[in-house]
Amino acid sequence: MRLLRFYQSSVGKKVVVAVTGAIMIGFLLAHVWGNLHVYFGAEEINDYSVWLRTFLSEIFGYGGLLWVIRAIIGGALVLHVITIFLLIRQNRAARPVGYKKTSHRRRIVVGSTMALSGILILCFIVFHILQFTTGTIHPTTFHVDPSNGLGVVYINLYEAFQVWWIAGIYVGAMALIGIHIYHGAWSMFQSIGMNNQDRNGTFRAVAVVLSIGLFLGFASVPVLFWTDVLPPPAEHDIAVQMPIDESATAGGENDQWN
Ligand code: HEM
């Protein structure tokens, strides 16, 4: 098969890493846009969470489109990680002859930074989904709206980011993601053969804007909650929410995967 032969080549793998990376950057841009609804109040972000499940529900059913998106992002993530692993093995098998010493050393530093930040980001994603989506771990109380079984986003974020080390983990993880995306976006342009001397300045600028923009957009949420710039939820918002209790989590009554 031509597609398989292409994937087996080093260039093919680089293209797959670039395309899956681009899909995940697309997800992050959508996610940061969603998160920024907190600036407009509890109702906005809570409604946004419900909208994610009801958008195009006439076609896909309730939460159906979200599952399609989860499958695409999850598939892209798995393919991205496996392909990078295969690429490293393939590169190790080929002798690094012909590189200038400094360029070779630089590749090792960048490669190690990408590998380490990639592993830490994977750990963050697991922690993050267990905290805010499934409510499996709740270092702070995880509030669920009894009317739809969904986590109540504003109060869950507010309470989590009152805790300095949770806010710290999020800001640290966002810095790693910024660094990973900067190098990733830059090498993506090179992998798909779009780099040339005339355009390199523009591509580097796009990589900088993308990584700093995502970092600021994401990190602003924990920082603004922790510093109390974003207000606590109103009393009446808290009244309609109930904290999920241990037995509900253990008994699988939590409907977070809706
Ligand atoms: C400060 C930064 C972030 C905040 C405050 C945040 C907040 C949230 C919240 C509240 C949810 C649950 C939304 C809902 O159920 O309606 C969520 C889901 C999720 N987030 Fe984040 N997020 C952040 C950064 C990230 C990053 C950087 C990634 C990826 C690297 C990420 C990946 C995900 C994923 C995969 C889900 C699950 C979506 C689903 O399947 O329902 N998040 N996030």
GROMACS .gro file of C-alpha atoms and ligand atoms in nm:
model
  301
    1MET     CA    1   0.000   0.000   0.000
    2ARG     CA    2   0.129   0.342  -0.098
    3LEU     CA    3   0.003   0.507   0.220
    4LEU     CA    4   0.180   0.254   0.442
    5ARG     CA    5   0.503   0.289   0.242
    6PHE     CA    6   0.480   0.666   0.282
    7TYR     CA    7   0.426   0.626   0.659
    8GLN     CA    8   0.728   0.397   0.682
    9SER     CA    9   0.955   0.667   0.537
   10SER     CA   10   1.104   0.930   0.767
   11VAL     CA   11   0.937   1.211   0.568
   12GLY     CA   12   0.599   1.034   0.592
   13LYS     CA   13   0.629   1.010   0.970
   14LYS     CA   14   0.725   1.378   0.997
   15VAL     CA   15   0.417   1.472   0.796
   16VAL     CA   16   0.196   1.258   1.024
   17VAL     CA   17   0.352   1.422   1.334
   18ALA     CA   18   0.292   1.765   1.176
   19VAL     CA   19  -0.069   1.697   1.074
   20THR     CA   20  -0.167   1.539   1.410
   21GLY     CA   21   0.010   1.829   1.587
   22ALA     CA   22  -0.190   2.077   1.377
   23ILE     CA   23  -0.516   1.898   1.470
   24MET     CA   24  -0.427   1.928   1.840
   25ILE     CA   25  -0.333   2.296   1.802
   26GLY     CA   26  -0.677   2.344   1.645
   27PHE     CA   27  -0.832   2.178   1.952
   28LEU     CA   28  -0.630   2.402   2.186
   29LEU     CA   29  -0.741   2.716   2.000
   30ALA     CA   30  -1.104   2.604   2.037
   31HIS     CA   31  -1.048   2.511   2.403
   32VAL     CA   32  -0.888   2.844   2.494
   33TRP     CA   33  -1.175   3.026   2.322
   34GLY     CA   34  -1.418   2.818   2.529
   35ASN     CA   35  -1.228   2.887   2.853
   36LEU     CA   36  -1.230   3.262   2.793
   37HIS     CA   37  -1.608   3.253   2.846
   38VAL     CA   38  -1.523   3.273   3.220
   39TYR     CA   39  -1.449   3.643   3.169
   40PHE     CA   40  -1.818   3.696   3.098
   41GLY     CA   41  -1.943   3.522   3.411
   42ALA     CA   42  -2.053   3.188   3.550
   43GLU     CA   43  -2.361   3.159   3.333
   44GLU     CA   44  -2.164   3.208   3.010
   45ILE     CA   45  -1.910   2.931   3.077
   46ASN     CA   46  -2.168   2.693   3.226
   47ASP     CA   47  -2.396   2.744   2.926
   48TYR     CA   48  -2.098   2.690   2.696
   49SER     CA   49  -2.037   2.350   2.859
   50VAL     CA   50  -2.401   2.254   2.793
   51TRP     CA   51  -2.380   2.393   2.436
   52LEU     CA   52  -2.083   2.160   2.370
   53ARG     CA   53  -2.324   1.869   2.427
   54THR     CA   54  -2.629   2.010   2.250
   55PHE     CA   55  -2.471   2.167   1.938
   56LEU     CA   56  -2.598   1.978   1.628
   57SER     CA   57  -2.769   1.728   1.858
   58GLU     CA   58  -3.049   1.693   1.596
   59ILE     CA   59  -2.792   1.516   1.377
   60PHE     CA   60  -2.552   1.354   1.624
   61GLY     CA   61  -2.777   1.312   1.931
   62TYR     CA   62  -2.704   1.462   2.274
   63GLY     CA   63  -2.324   1.480   2.324
   64GLY     CA   64  -2.272   1.295   1.993
   65LEU     CA   65  -2.060   1.562   1.826
   66LEU     CA   66  -1.845   1.588   2.138
   67TRP     CA   67  -1.772   1.215   2.107
   68VAL     CA   68  -1.675   1.261   1.741
   69ILE     CA   69  -1.436   1.539   1.846
   70ARG     CA   70  -1.300   1.326   2.133
   71ALA     CA   71  -1.233   1.041   1.887
   72ILE     CA   72  -1.050   1.273   1.644
   73ILE     CA   73  -0.838   1.442   1.915
   74GLY     CA   74  -0.770   1.113   2.097
   75GLY     CA   75  -0.674   0.942   1.769
   76ALA     CA   76  -0.449   1.235   1.673
   77LEU     CA   77  -0.279   1.226   2.015
   78VAL     CA   78  -0.213   0.849   2.002
   79LEU     CA   79  -0.085   0.866   1.643
   80HIS     CA   80   0.133   1.169   1.729
   81VAL     CA   81   0.299   0.992   2.024
   82ILE     CA   82   0.347   0.654   1.850
   83THR     CA   83   0.487   0.817   1.535
   84ILE     CA   84   0.735   1.028   1.732
   85PHE     CA   85   0.848   0.714   1.912
   86LEU     CA   86   0.899   0.534   1.578
   87LEU     CA   87   1.074   0.837   1.431
   88ILE     CA   88   1.323   0.852   1.718
   89ARG     CA   89   1.398   0.480   1.672
   90GLN     CA   90   1.442   0.527   1.299
   91ASN     CA   91   1.673   0.826   1.349
   92ARG     CA   92   1.881   0.639   1.607
   93ALA     CA   93   1.930   0.353   1.365
   94ALA     CA   94   2.067   0.595   1.104
   95ARG     CA   95   2.416   0.722   1.195
   96PRO     CA   96   2.425   1.098   1.260
   97VAL     CA   97   2.700   1.163   1.007
   98GLY     CA   98   2.734   1.490   0.822
   99TYR     CA   99   2.594   1.718   1.093
  100LYS     CA  100   2.803   2.003   1.218
  101LYS     CA  101   2.886   1.943   1.586
  102THR     CA  102   2.690   2.248   1.707
  103SER     CA  103   2.384   2.171   1.497
  104HIS     CA  104   2.387   1.811   1.623
  105ARG     CA  105   2.411   1.927   1.985
  106ARG     CA  106   2.127   2.172   1.930
  107ARG     CA  107   1.909   1.896   1.785
  108ILE     CA  108   1.973   1.685   2.095
  109VAL     CA  109   1.879   1.972   2.330
  110VAL     CA  110   1.562   2.054   2.133
  111GLY     CA  111   1.472   1.683   2.099
  112SER     CA  112   1.515   1.623   2.474
  113THR     CA  113   1.310   1.934   2.559
  114MET     CA  114   1.031   1.815   2.328
  115ALA     CA  115   1.038   1.462   2.472
  116LEU     CA  116   1.037   1.578   2.835
  117SER     CA  117   0.771   1.845   2.783
  118GLY     CA  118   0.565   1.594   2.581
  119ILE     CA  119   0.572   1.336   2.863
  120LEU     CA  120   0.481   1.598   3.126
  121ILE     CA  121   0.198   1.731   2.905
  122LEU     CA  122   0.058   1.376   2.874
  123CYS     CA  123   0.062   1.345   3.256
  124PHE     CA  124  -0.111   1.685   3.278
  125ILE     CA  125  -0.385   1.580   3.032
  126VAL     CA  126  -0.464   1.267   3.237
  127PHE     CA  127  -0.473   1.469   3.563
  128HIS     CA  128  -0.682   1.741   3.396
  129ILE     CA  129  -0.951   1.510   3.253
  130LEU     CA  130  -0.978   1.318   3.580
  131GLN     CA  131  -1.018   1.649   3.764
  132PHE     CA  132  -1.255   1.860   3.553
  133THR     CA  133  -1.431   1.620   3.316
  134THR     CA  134  -1.485   1.289   3.495
  135GLY     CA  135  -1.451   1.426   3.850
  136THR     CA  136  -1.265   1.106   3.941
  137ILE     CA  137  -1.008   1.294   4.144
  138HIS     CA  138  -1.124   1.603   4.323
  139PRO     CA  139  -0.856   1.773   4.529
  140THR     CA  140  -1.129   2.035   4.578
  141THR     CA  141  -1.503   1.965   4.587
  142PHE     CA  142  -1.636   1.868   4.245
  143HIS     CA  143  -1.977   2.025   4.187
  144VAL     CA  144  -2.230   1.858   3.963
  145ASP     CA  145  -2.553   2.010   3.837
  146PRO     CA  146  -2.820   1.753   3.933
  147SER     CA  147  -3.041   1.863   3.641
  148ASN     CA  148  -2.799   1.735   3.375
  149GLY     CA  149  -2.523   1.547   3.561
  150LEU     CA  150  -2.254   1.782   3.426
  151GLY     CA  151  -1.971   1.936   3.625
  152VAL     CA  152  -2.050   2.301   3.697
  153VAL     CA  153  -1.753   2.460   3.527
  154TYR     CA  154  -1.733   2.805   3.690
  155ILE     CA  155  -1.750   2.696   4.053
  156ASN     CA  156  -1.522   2.395   3.990
  157LEU     CA  157  -1.261   2.624   3.834
  158TYR     CA  158  -1.306   2.890   4.103
  159GLU     CA  159  -1.259   2.648   4.392
  160ALA     CA  160  -0.970   2.458   4.229
  161PHE     CA  161  -0.774   2.774   4.152
  162GLN     CA  162  -0.810   2.911   4.505
  163VAL     CA  163  -0.551   2.644   4.589
  164TRP     CA  164  -0.203   2.774   4.508
  165TRP     CA  165  -0.048   2.443   4.404
  166ILE     CA  166  -0.331   2.358   4.164
  167ALA     CA  167  -0.307   2.704   4.004
  168GLY     CA  168   0.073   2.651   3.998
  169ILE     CA  169   0.046   2.312   3.822
  170TYR     CA  170  -0.180   2.467   3.557
  171VAL     CA  171   0.042   2.770   3.493
  172GLY     CA  172   0.352   2.544   3.480
  173ALA     CA  173   0.180   2.301   3.242
  174MET     CA  174   0.072   2.591   3.018
  175ALA     CA  175   0.434   2.714   3.002
  176LEU     CA  176   0.544   2.364   2.893
  177ILE     CA  177   0.268   2.356   2.633
  178GLY     CA  178   0.379   2.699   2.506
  179ILE     CA  179   0.740   2.577   2.466
  180HIS     CA  180   0.627   2.249   2.306
  181ILE     CA  181   0.403   2.431   2.059
  182TYR     CA  182   0.671   2.686   1.969
  183HIS     CA  183   0.919   2.414   1.867
  184GLY     CA  184   0.643   2.192   1.730
  185ALA     CA  185   0.488   2.460   1.510
  186TRP     CA  186   0.830   2.568   1.384
  187SER     CA  187   0.937   2.215   1.290
  188MET     CA  188   0.588   2.150   1.147
  189PHE     CA  189   0.650   2.425   0.890
  190GLN     CA  190   0.985   2.265   0.809
  191SER     CA  191   0.847   1.907   0.792
  192ILE     CA  192   0.582   1.992   0.542
  193GLY     CA  193   0.847   2.164   0.332
  194MET     CA  194   0.705   2.509   0.362
  195ASN     CA  195   1.016   2.669   0.505
  196ASN     CA  196   1.232   2.881   0.287
  197GLN     CA  197   1.467   3.165   0.365
  198ASP     CA  198   1.218   3.433   0.256
  199ARG     CA  199   0.930   3.301   0.462
  200ASN     CA  200   1.117   3.174   0.770
  201GLY     CA  201   1.078   3.506   0.954
  202THR     CA  202   0.701   3.494   0.910
  203PHE     CA  203   0.680   3.129   1.018
  204ARG     CA  204   0.886   3.197   1.329
  205ALA     CA  205   0.658   3.492   1.411
  206VAL     CA  206   0.349   3.270   1.368
  207ALA     CA  207   0.505   3.008   1.603
  208VAL     CA  208   0.582   3.280   1.862
  209VAL     CA  209   0.234   3.437   1.846
  210LEU     CA  210   0.065   3.095   1.864
  211SER     CA  211   0.263   2.972   2.165
  212ILE     CA  212   0.255   3.300   2.361
  213GLY     CA  213  -0.112   3.357   2.273
  214LEU     CA  214  -0.212   3.009   2.394
  215PHE     CA  215   0.002   3.042   2.706
  216LEU     CA  216  -0.152   3.379   2.801
  217GLY     CA  217  -0.507   3.271   2.717
  218PHE     CA  218  -0.490   2.948   2.920
  219ALA     CA  219  -0.272   3.068   3.210
  220SER     CA  220  -0.481   3.383   3.262
  221VAL     CA  221  -0.771   3.169   3.394
  222PRO     CA  222  -0.597   3.012   3.700
  223VAL     CA  223  -0.406   3.338   3.765
  224LEU     CA  224  -0.719   3.556   3.759
  225PHE     CA  225  -0.913   3.315   3.981
  226TRP     CA  226  -0.625   3.281   4.227
  227THR     CA  227  -0.581   3.659   4.252
  228ASP     CA  228  -0.960   3.702   4.294
  229VAL     CA  229  -0.986   3.925   3.989
  230LEU     CA  230  -1.255   3.682   3.869
  231PRO     CA  231  -1.531   3.690   4.131
  232PRO     CA  232  -1.665   3.394   4.333
  233PRO     CA  233  -1.988   3.240   4.202
  234ALA     CA  234  -2.304   3.414   4.322
  235GLU     CA  235  -2.498   3.257   4.611
  236HIS     CA  236  -2.788   3.153   4.388
  237ASP     CA  237  -2.547   2.973   4.152
  238ILE     CA  238  -2.409   2.769   4.440
  239ALA     CA  239  -2.761   2.688   4.563
  240VAL     CA  240  -2.853   2.493   4.247
  241GLN     CA  241  -2.534   2.290   4.259
  242MET     CA  242  -2.458   1.998   4.479
  243PRO     CA  243  -2.112   1.870   4.558
  244ILE     CA  244  -2.066   1.521   4.421
  245ASP     CA  245  -2.019   1.278   4.707
  246GLU     CA  246  -1.773   0.990   4.730
  247SER     CA  247  -2.040   0.724   4.692
  248ALA     CA  248  -2.170   0.877   4.368
  249THR     CA  249  -1.817   0.873   4.221
  250ALA     CA  250  -1.749   0.520   4.339
  251GLY     CA  251  -2.087   0.397   4.224
  252GLY     CA  252  -2.043   0.541   3.876
  253GLU     CA  253  -2.342   0.773   3.906
  254ASN     CA  254  -2.138   1.061   3.778
  255ASP     CA  255  -2.251   1.145   3.424
  256GLN     CA  256  -1.950   1.351   3.325
  257TRP     CA  257  -1.892   1.164   3.001
  258ASN     CA  258  -2.223   1.293   2.868
  259HEM     C1  259  -0.575   2.672   3.238
  259HEM     C2  260  -0.593   2.587   3.141
  259HEM     C3  261  -0.715   2.499   3.126
  259HEM     C4  262  -0.836   2.506   3.189
  259HEM     C5  263  -0.883   2.606   3.293
  259HEM     C6  264  -0.917   2.398   3.136
  259HEM     C7  265  -1.047   2.370   3.174
  259HEM     C8  266  -1.121   2.260   3.134
  259HEM     C9  267  -1.254   2.228   3.179
  259HEM    C10  268  -1.334   2.309   3.279
  259HEM    C11  269  -1.293   2.115   3.115
  259HEM    C12  270  -1.431   2.044   3.128
  259HEM    C13  271  -1.525   2.110   3.029
  259HEM    C14  272  -1.661   2.047   3.028
  259HEM     O1  273  -1.675   1.932   3.069
  259HEM     O2  274  -1.754   2.114   2.978
  259HEM    C15  275  -1.183   2.073   3.030
  259HEM    C16  276  -1.183   1.962   2.949
  259HEM    C17  277  -1.075   1.920   2.877
  259HEM     N1  278  -0.955   1.983   2.863
  259HEM    FE1  279  -0.900   2.154   2.951
  259HEM     N2  280  -0.844   2.329   3.044
  259HEM    C18  281  -0.719   2.387   3.035
  259HEM    C19  282  -0.615   2.348   2.953
  259HEM    C20  283  -0.614   2.235   2.875
  259HEM    C21  284  -0.505   2.193   2.794
  259HEM    C22  285  -0.375   2.270   2.778
  259HEM    C23  286  -0.541   2.075   2.734
  259HEM    C24  287  -0.465   1.988   2.640
  259HEM    C25  288  -0.334   1.982   2.634
  259HEM    C26  289  -0.674   2.045   2.779
  259HEM    C27  290  -0.745   1.934   2.742
  259HEM    C28  291  -0.874   1.906   2.781
  259HEM    C29  292  -0.946   1.788   2.740
  259HEM    C30  293  -0.895   1.677   2.647
  259HEM    C31  294  -1.074   1.795   2.800
  259HEM    C32  295  -1.186   1.693   2.792
  259HEM    C33  296  -1.285   1.735   2.688
  259HEM    C34  297  -1.396   1.630   2.684
  259HEM     O3  298  -1.370   1.525   2.630
  259HEM     O4  299  -1.503   1.655   2.736
  259HEM     N3  300  -0.715   2.145   2.865
  259HEM     N4  301  -1.081   2.165   3.042
   0.00000   0.00000   0.00000
